[in-house]
Tab-separated table of C-alpha atoms in Angstrom:
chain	number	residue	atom	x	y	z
K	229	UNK	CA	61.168	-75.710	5.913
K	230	UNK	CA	61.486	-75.687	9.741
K	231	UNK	CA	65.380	-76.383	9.504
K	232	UNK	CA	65.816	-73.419	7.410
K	233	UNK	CA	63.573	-71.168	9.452
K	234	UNK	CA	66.147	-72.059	12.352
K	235	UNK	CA	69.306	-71.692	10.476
K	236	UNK	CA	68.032	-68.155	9.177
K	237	UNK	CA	67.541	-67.252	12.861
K	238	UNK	CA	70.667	-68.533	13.653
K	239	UNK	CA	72.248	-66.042	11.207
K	240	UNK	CA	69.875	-63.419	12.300
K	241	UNK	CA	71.450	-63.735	15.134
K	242	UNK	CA	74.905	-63.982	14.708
K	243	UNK	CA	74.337	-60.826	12.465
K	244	UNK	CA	73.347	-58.852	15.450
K	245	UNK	CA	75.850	-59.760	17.375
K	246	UNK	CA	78.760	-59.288	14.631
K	247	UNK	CA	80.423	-56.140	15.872
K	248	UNK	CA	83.584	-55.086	13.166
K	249	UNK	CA	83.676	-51.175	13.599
K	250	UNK	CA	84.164	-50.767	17.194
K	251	UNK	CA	87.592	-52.759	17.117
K	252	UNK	CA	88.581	-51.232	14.181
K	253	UNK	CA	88.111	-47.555	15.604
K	254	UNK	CA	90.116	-48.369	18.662
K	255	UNK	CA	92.673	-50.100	16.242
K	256	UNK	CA	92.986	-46.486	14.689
K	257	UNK	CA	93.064	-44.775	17.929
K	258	UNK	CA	95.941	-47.059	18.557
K	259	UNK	CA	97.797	-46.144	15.774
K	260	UNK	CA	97.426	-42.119	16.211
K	261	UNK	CA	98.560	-42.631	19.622
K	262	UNK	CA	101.569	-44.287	18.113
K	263	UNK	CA	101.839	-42.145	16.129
K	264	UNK	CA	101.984	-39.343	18.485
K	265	UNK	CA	104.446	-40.978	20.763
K	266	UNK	CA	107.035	-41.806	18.033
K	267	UNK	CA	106.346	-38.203	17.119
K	268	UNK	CA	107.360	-36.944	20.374
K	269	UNK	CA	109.956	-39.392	21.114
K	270	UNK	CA	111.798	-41.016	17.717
K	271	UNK	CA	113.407	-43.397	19.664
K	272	UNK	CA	110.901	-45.582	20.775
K	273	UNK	CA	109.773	-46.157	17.079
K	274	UNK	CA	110.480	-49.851	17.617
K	275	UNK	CA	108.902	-50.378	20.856
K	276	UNK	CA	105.909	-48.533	19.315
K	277	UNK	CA	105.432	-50.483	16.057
K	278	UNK	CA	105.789	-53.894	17.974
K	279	UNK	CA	102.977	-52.688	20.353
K	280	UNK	CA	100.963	-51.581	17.688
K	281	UNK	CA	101.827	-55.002	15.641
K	282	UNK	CA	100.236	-56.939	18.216
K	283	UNK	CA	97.191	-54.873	18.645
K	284	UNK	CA	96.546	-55.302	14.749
K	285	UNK	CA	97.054	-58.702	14.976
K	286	UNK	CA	94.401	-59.480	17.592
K	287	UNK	CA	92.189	-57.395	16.220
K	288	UNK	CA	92.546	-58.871	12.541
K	289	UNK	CA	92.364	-62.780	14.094
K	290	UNK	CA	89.376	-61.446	16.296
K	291	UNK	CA	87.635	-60.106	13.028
K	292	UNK	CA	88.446	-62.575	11.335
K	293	UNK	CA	86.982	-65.389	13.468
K	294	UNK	CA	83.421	-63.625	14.075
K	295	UNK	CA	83.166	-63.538	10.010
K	296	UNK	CA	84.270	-67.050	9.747
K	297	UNK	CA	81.120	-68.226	12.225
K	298	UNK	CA	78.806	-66.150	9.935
K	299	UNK	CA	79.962	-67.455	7.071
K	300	UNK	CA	80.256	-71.062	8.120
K	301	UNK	CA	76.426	-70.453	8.969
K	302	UNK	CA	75.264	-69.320	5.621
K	303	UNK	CA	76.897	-71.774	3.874
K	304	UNK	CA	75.083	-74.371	5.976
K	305	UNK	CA	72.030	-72.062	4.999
K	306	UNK	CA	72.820	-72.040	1.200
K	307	UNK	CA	73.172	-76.021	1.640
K	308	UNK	CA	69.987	-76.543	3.304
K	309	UNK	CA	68.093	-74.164	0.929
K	310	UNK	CA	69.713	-75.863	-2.313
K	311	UNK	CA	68.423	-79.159	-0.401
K	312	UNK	CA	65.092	-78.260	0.308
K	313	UNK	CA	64.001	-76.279	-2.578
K	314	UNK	CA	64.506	-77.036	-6.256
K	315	UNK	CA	67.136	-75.496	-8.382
K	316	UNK	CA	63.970	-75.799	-11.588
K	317	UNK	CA	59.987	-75.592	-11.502
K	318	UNK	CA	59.796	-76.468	-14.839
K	319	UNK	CA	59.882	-80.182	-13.943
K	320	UNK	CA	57.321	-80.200	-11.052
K	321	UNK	CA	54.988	-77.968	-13.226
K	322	UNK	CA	54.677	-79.451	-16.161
K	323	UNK	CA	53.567	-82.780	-13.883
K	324	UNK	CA	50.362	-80.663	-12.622
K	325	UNK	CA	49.512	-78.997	-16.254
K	326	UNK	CA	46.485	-80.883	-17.377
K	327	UNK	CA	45.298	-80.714	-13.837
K	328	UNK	CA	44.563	-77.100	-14.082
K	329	UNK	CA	42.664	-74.736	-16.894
K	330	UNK	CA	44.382	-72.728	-19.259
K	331	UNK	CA	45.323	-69.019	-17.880
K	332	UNK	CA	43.247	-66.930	-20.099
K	333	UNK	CA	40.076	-69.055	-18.889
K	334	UNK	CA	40.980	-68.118	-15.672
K	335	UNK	CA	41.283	-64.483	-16.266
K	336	UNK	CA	37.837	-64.578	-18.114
K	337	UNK	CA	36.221	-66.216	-15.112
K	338	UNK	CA	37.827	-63.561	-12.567
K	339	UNK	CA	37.517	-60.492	-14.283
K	340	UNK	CA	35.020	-61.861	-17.223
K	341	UNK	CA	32.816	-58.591	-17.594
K	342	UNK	CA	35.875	-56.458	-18.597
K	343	UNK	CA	38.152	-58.308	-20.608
K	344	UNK	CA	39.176	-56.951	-24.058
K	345	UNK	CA	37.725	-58.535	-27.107
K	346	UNK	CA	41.346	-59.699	-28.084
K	347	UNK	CA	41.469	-61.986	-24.904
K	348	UNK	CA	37.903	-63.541	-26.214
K	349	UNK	CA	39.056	-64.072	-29.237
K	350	UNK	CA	42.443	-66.007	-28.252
K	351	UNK	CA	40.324	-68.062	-25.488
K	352	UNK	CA	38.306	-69.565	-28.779
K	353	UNK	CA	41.506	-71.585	-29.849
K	354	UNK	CA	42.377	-74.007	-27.314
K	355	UNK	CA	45.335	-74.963	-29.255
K	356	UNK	CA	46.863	-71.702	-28.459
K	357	UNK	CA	47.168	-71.877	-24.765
K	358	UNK	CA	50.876	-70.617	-24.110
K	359	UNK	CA	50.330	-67.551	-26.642
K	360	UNK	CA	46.630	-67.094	-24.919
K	361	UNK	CA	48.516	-66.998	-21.264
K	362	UNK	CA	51.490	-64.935	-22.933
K	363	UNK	CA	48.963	-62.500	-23.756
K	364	UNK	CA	46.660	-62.992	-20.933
K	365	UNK	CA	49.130	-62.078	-17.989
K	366	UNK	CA	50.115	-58.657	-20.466
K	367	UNK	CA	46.274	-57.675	-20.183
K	368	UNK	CA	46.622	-58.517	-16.317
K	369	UNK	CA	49.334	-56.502	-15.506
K	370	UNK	CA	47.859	-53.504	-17.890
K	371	UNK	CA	44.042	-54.037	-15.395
K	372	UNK	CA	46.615	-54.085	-12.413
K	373	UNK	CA	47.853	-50.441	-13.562
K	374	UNK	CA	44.154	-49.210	-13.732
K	375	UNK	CA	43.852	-50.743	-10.107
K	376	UNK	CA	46.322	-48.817	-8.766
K	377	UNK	CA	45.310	-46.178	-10.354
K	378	UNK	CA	47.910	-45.484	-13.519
K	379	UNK	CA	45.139	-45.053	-15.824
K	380	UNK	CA	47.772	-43.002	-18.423
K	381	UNK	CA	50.275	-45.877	-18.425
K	382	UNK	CA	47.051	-48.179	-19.324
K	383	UNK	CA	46.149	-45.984	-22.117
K	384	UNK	CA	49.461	-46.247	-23.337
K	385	UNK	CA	49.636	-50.030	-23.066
K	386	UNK	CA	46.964	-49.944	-25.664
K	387	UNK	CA	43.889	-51.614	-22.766
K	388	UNK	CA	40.946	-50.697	-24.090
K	389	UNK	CA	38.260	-49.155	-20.806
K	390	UNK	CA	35.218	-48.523	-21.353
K	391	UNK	CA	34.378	-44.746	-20.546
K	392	UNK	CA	31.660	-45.823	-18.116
K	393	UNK	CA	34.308	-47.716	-16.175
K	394	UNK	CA	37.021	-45.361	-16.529
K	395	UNK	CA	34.680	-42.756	-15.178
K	396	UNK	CA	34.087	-44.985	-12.205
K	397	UNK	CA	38.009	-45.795	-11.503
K	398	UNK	CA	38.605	-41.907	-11.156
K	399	UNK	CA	35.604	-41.438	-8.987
K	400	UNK	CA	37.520	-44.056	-7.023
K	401	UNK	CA	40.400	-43.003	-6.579
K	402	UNK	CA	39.543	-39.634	-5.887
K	403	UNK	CA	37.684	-40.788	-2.875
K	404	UNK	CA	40.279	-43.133	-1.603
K	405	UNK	CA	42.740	-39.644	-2.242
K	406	UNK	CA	40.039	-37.778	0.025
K	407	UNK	CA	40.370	-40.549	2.499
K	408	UNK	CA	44.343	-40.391	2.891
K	409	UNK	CA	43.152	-36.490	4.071
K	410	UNK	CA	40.527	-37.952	6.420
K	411	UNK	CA	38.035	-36.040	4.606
K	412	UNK	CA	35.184	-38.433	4.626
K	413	UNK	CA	32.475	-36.675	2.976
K	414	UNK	CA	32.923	-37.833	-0.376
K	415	UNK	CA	33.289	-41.756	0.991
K	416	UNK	CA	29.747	-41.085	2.895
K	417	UNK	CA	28.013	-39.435	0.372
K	418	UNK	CA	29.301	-42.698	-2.167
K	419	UNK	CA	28.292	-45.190	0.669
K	420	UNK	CA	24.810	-43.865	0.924
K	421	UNK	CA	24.210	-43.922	-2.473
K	422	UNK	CA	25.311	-47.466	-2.945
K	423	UNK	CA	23.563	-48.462	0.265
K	424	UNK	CA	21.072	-51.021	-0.697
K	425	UNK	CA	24.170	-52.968	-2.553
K	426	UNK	CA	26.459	-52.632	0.335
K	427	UNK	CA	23.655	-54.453	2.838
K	428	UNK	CA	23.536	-56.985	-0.321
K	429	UNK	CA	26.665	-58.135	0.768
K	430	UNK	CA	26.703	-57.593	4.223
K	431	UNK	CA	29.322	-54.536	4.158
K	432	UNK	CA	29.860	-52.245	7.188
K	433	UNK	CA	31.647	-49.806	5.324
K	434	UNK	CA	28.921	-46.958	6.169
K	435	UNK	CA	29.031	-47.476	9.509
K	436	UNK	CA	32.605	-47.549	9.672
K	437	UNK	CA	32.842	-44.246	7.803
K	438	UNK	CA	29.744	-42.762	10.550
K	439	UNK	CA	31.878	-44.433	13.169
K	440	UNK	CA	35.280	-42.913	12.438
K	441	UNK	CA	33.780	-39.423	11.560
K	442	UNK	CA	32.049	-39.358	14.898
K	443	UNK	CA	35.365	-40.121	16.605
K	444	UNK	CA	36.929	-37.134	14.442
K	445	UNK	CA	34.269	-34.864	16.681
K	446	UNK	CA	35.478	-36.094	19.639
K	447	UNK	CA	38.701	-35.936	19.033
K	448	UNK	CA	38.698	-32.385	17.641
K	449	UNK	CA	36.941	-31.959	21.064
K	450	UNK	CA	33.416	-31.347	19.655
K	451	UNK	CA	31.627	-32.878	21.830
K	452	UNK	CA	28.026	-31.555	21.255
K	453	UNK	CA	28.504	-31.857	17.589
K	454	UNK	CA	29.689	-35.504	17.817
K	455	UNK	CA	26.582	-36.449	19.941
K	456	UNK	CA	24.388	-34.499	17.672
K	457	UNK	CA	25.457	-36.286	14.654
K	458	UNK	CA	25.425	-39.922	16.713
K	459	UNK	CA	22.088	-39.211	16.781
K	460	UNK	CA	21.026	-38.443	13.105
K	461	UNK	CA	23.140	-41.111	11.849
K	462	UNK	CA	23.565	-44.071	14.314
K	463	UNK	CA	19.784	-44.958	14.285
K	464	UNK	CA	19.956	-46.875	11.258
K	465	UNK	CA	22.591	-49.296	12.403
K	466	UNK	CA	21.190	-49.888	16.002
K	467	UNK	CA	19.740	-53.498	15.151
K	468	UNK	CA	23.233	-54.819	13.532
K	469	UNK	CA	25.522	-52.548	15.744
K	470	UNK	CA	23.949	-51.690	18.700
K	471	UNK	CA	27.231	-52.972	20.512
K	472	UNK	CA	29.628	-51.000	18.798
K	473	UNK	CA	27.414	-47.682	19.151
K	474	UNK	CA	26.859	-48.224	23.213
K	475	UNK	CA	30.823	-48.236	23.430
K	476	UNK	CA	31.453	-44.794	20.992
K	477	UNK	CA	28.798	-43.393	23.529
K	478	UNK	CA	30.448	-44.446	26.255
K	479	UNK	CA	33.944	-43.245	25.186
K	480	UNK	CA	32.649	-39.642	25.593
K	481	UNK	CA	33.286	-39.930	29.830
K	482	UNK	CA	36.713	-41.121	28.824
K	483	UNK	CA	37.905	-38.473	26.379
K	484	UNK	CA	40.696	-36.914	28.489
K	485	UNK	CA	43.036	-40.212	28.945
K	486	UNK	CA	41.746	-42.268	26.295
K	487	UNK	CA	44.611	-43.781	25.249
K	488	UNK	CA	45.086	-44.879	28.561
K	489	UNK	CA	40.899	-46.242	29.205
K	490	UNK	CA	39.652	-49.837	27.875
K	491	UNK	CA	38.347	-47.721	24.789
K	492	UNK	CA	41.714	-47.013	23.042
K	493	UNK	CA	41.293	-49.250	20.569
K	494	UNK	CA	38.599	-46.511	19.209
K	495	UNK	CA	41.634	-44.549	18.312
K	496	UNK	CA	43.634	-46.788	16.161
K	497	UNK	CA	46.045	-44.938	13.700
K	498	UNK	CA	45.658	-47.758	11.174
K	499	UNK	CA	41.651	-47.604	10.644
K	500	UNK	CA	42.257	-45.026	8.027
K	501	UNK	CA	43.897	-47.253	5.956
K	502	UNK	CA	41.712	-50.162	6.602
K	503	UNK	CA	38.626	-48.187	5.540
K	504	UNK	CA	40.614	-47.224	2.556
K	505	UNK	CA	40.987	-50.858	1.815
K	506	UNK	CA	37.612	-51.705	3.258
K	507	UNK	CA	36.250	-48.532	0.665
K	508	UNK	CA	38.429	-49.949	-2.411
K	509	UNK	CA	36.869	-53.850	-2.415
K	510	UNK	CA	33.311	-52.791	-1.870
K	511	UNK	CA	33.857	-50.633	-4.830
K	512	UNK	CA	35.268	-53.083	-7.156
K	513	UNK	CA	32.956	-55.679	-5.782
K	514	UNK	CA	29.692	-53.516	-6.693
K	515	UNK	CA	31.511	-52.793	-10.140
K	516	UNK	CA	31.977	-56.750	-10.750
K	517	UNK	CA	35.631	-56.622	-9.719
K	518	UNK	CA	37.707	-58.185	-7.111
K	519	UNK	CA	39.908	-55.486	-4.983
K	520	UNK	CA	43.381	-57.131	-5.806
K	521	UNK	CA	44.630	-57.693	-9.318
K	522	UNK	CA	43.780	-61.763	-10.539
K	523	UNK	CA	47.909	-61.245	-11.566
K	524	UNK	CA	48.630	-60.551	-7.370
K	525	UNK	CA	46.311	-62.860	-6.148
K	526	UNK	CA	47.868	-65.419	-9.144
K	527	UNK	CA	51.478	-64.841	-7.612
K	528	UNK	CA	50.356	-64.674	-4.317
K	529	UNK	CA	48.152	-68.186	-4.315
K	530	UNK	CA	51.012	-70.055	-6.569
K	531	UNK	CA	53.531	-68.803	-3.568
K	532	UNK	CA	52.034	-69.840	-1.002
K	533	UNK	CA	50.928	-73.435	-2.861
K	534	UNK	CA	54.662	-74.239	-4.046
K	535	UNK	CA	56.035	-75.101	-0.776
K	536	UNK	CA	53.140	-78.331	-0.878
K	537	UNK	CA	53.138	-78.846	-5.099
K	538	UNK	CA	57.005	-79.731	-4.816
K	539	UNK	CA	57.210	-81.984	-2.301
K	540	UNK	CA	54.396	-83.788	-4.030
K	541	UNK	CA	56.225	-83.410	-7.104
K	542	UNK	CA	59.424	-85.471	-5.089
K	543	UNK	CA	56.799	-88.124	-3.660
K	544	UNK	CA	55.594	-88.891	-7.741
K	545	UNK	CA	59.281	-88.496	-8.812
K	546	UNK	CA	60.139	-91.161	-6.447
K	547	UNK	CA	57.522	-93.708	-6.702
K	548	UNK	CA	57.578	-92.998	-10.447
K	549	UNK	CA	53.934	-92.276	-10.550
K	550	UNK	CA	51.845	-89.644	-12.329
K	551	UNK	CA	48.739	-87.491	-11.476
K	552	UNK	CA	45.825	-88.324	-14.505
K	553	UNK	CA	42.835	-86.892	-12.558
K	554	UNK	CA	41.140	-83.571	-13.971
K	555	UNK	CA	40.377	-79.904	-12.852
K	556	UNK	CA	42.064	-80.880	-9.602
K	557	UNK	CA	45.567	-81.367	-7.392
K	558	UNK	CA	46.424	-84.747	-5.766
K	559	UNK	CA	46.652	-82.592	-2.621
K	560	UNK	CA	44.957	-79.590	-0.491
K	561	UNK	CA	46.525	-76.595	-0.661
K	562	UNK	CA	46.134	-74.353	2.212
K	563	UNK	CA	45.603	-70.643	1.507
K	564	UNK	CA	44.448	-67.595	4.056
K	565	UNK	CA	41.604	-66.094	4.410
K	566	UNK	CA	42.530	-63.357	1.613
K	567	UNK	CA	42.403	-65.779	-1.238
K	568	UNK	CA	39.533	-67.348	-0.436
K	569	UNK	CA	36.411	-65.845	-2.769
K	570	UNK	CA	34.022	-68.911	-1.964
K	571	UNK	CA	32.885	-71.772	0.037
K	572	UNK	CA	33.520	-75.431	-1.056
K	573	UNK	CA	31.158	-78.501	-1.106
K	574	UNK	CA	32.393	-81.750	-0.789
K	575	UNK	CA	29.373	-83.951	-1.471
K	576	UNK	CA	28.927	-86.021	1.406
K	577	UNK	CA	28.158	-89.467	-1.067
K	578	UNK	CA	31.248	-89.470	-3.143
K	579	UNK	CA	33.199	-87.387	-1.437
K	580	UNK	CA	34.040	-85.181	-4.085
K	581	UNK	CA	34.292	-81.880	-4.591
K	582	UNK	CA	31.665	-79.670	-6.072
K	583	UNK	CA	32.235	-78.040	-9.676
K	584	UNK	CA	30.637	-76.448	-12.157
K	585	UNK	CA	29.705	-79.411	-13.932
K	586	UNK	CA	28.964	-81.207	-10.639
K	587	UNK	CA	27.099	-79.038	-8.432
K	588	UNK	CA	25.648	-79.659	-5.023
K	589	UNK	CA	21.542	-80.159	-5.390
K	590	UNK	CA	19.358	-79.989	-2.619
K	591	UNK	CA	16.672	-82.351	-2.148
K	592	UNK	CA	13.410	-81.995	-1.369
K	593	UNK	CA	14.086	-82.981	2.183
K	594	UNK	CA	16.948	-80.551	2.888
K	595	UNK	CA	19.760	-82.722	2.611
K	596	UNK	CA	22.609	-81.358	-0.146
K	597	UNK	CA	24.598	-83.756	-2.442
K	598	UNK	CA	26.353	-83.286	-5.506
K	599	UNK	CA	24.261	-83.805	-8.682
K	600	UNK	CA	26.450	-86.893	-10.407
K	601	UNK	CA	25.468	-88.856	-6.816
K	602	UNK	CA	21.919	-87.537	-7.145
K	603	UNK	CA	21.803	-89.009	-10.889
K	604	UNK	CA	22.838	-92.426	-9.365
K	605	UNK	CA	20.317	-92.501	-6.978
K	606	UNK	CA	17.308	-91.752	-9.471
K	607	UNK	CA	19.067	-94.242	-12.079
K	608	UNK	CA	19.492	-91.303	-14.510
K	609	UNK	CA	15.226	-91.215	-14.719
K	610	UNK	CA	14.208	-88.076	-13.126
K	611	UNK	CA	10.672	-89.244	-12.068
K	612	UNK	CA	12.295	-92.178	-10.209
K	613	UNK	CA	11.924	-92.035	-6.331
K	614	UNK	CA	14.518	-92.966	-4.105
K	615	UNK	CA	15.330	-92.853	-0.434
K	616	UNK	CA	17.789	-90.037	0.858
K	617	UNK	CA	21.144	-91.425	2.122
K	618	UNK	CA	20.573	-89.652	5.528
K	619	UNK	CA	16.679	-90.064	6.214
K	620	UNK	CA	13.649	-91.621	5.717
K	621	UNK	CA	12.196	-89.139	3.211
K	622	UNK	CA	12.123	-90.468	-0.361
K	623	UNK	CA	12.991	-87.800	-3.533
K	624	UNK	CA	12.512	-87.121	-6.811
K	625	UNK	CA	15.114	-85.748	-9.364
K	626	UNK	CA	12.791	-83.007	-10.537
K	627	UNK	CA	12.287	-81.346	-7.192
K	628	UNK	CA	16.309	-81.453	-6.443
K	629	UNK	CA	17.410	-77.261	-6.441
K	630	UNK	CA	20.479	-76.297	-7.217
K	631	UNK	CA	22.338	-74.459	-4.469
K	632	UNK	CA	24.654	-71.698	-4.515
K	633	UNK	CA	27.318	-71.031	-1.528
């Protein structure tokens, strides 16, 4: 992939430098001025044409030469892509199939409090899996509409919402539409409402909205009225933001050349929109939802994982070996922060990774394994003692907990 990151810039650059209309408009000043001077004087029509002959020559082989540079370069780029990638994923996929559960269990698991009944009833016939995902990435595309708001086009699509929930997505929206006006009443009043839930998962999405309406006051050059309301609403968020609120404070001296002071970062034009994003996942997250669509994050994950599953898929081609082992890939994919919902255990005994049917179990003495190593240990009895792999404390399978990241 590095090779055809420097051949694109190569192009880029070329590109840039490719310049085709200013010859070309002194090439037809040329010829008016020709024009003009066998206009004038007839007879030195032939002198004229061989001058002008010349000048469209040159500028034709000069032309001609830039484009043959930038297109010698993009077929070198064509080459390299047609070498690096695949011209078919069909083959590579099909190798990593039974390595990963069928579609519509994964829709069920992301968004399982809201799918349709017709999506439970296909996920009962595991014989059906490529109808079930047919169907399955239909129904996410029609939950992506209500997402974004297109609750009409969802209607039509025939996706049954519950009123409740339909009730909540326009309460939503029309905050997130209040927000994109930098009206931030209706976001506060939500926020406080929903406060004991936000702290539940560590949100700072009231004192964000506090935070950015004091800065409106300032801004709008209300001084007294910003300090005022610092003071009836930044008292609850001294002991997690104390920081944050001695800097808005200090600001104040600063007002005049802000923009110019170590406190310009207070006046960010893009914090609107990242409390509208920040406002939109804490929504869907205390409604049971994630903020993106399971069809974008779907897209977004398999992207950013194909680069890794085909060159694997070369390495098994080549050695003429096959992948056999269950509910996981023969190698790590790396993904960003965004598509990363939860932490992963990788049991310090077998050096496997946590799942649902092998979860990590603490033991009495603190120290977390994964339950098939625990079972090993105890010799399947579960009043058996044994001696923990990393100290001198011996443990029991009863008192093992199970623990939750």
């Amino acid at each position: 992939m590095d090779s055809l990151i420097k051949d694109y810039d190569k192009i880029l650059k070329r590109q840039r430098v490719l310049e085709t209309s200013d010859p070309l408009d002194r090439l037809i000043a040329i010829v008016n001025e020709a024009k003009e001077k066998i206009r004038e004087d007839p007879s030195s029509v032939t002198r004229s044409l061989a001058a002008l002959g010349k000048s469209a020559s040159s500028t034709s082989e000069r032309i001609s030469n830039e484009y043959k540079e930038l297109q010698s370069a993009l077929s070198k780029y064509s080459k390299g892509i047609d070498k690096v990638l695949p011209q078919s994923f069909c083959a590579f996929s099909s190798q990593f199939r039974s390595s990963l559960p069928p579609f519509y269990e994964i829709y069920r698991r992301y968004d399982g409090g809201y799918q349709p009944s017709r999506i439970r009833q296909q996920g009962q016939n595991h014989e059906e899996d490529d109808s079930n995902a047919f169907h399955s990435t239909g129904q996410l595309r029609d939950w992506r509409r209500i997402r974004k708001g297109m609750l009409i086009a969802a209607a039509e699509a025939g996706l049954e919402v519950p009123d409740s929930m339909r009730h909540q997505f326009v309460e939503m929206f029309d905050i997130v539409a209040a927000l994109k006006e930098n009206n931030l009443a209706p976001a506060l009043q939500w926020a406080t409402r929903h406060r004991s839930g936000l702290e539940k998962r560590s949100s700072t999405l009231e004192f964000k909205l506090h935070r950015q309406r004091y800065l409106q006051l300032l801004e709008a050059g209300q001084v007294q009225d910003s300090i005022a309301y610092a003071r009836k609403n930044f008292g609850y968020f001294g002991n997690r933001h104390i920081e944050d609120i001695k800097r808005l404070m200090c600001c104040i001296i600063f007002m005049d050349h802000i923009k110019t002071s170590r406190y310009a970062d207070l006046m960010d034009p893009n914090t609107n929109s990242d409390i509208q994003h920040m406002f939109t996942r804490d929504f869907c997250s205390l409604i049971g939802l994630s903020c993106d669509s399971p069809l974008y994050v779907s897209v977004t994950v398999g992207t950013q994982a194909m680069p890794t599953m085909i060159k694997m898929a070369s390495i098994m081609k080549a050695k003429k070996t096959e992948w056999s082992q269950q509910s996981e890939l023969p190698v790590e994919i790396n993904l960003t922060d965004e598509t990363k919902f939860h932490s992963i255990f990788v049991c310090p005994v077998s050096k496997e990774q946590a799942s649902e049917d092998n979860p990590p179990m603490m033991m009495a003495c603190g120290h977390v394994i994964c339950k098939e190593s625990l079972q090993k240990l105890c010799r399947g009895l579960s009043s058996h003692k044994f001696k923990c792999p990393y100290c001198p404390a011996e443990s029991m399978m009863s008192q093992a907990k199970s623990v939750f990241f």
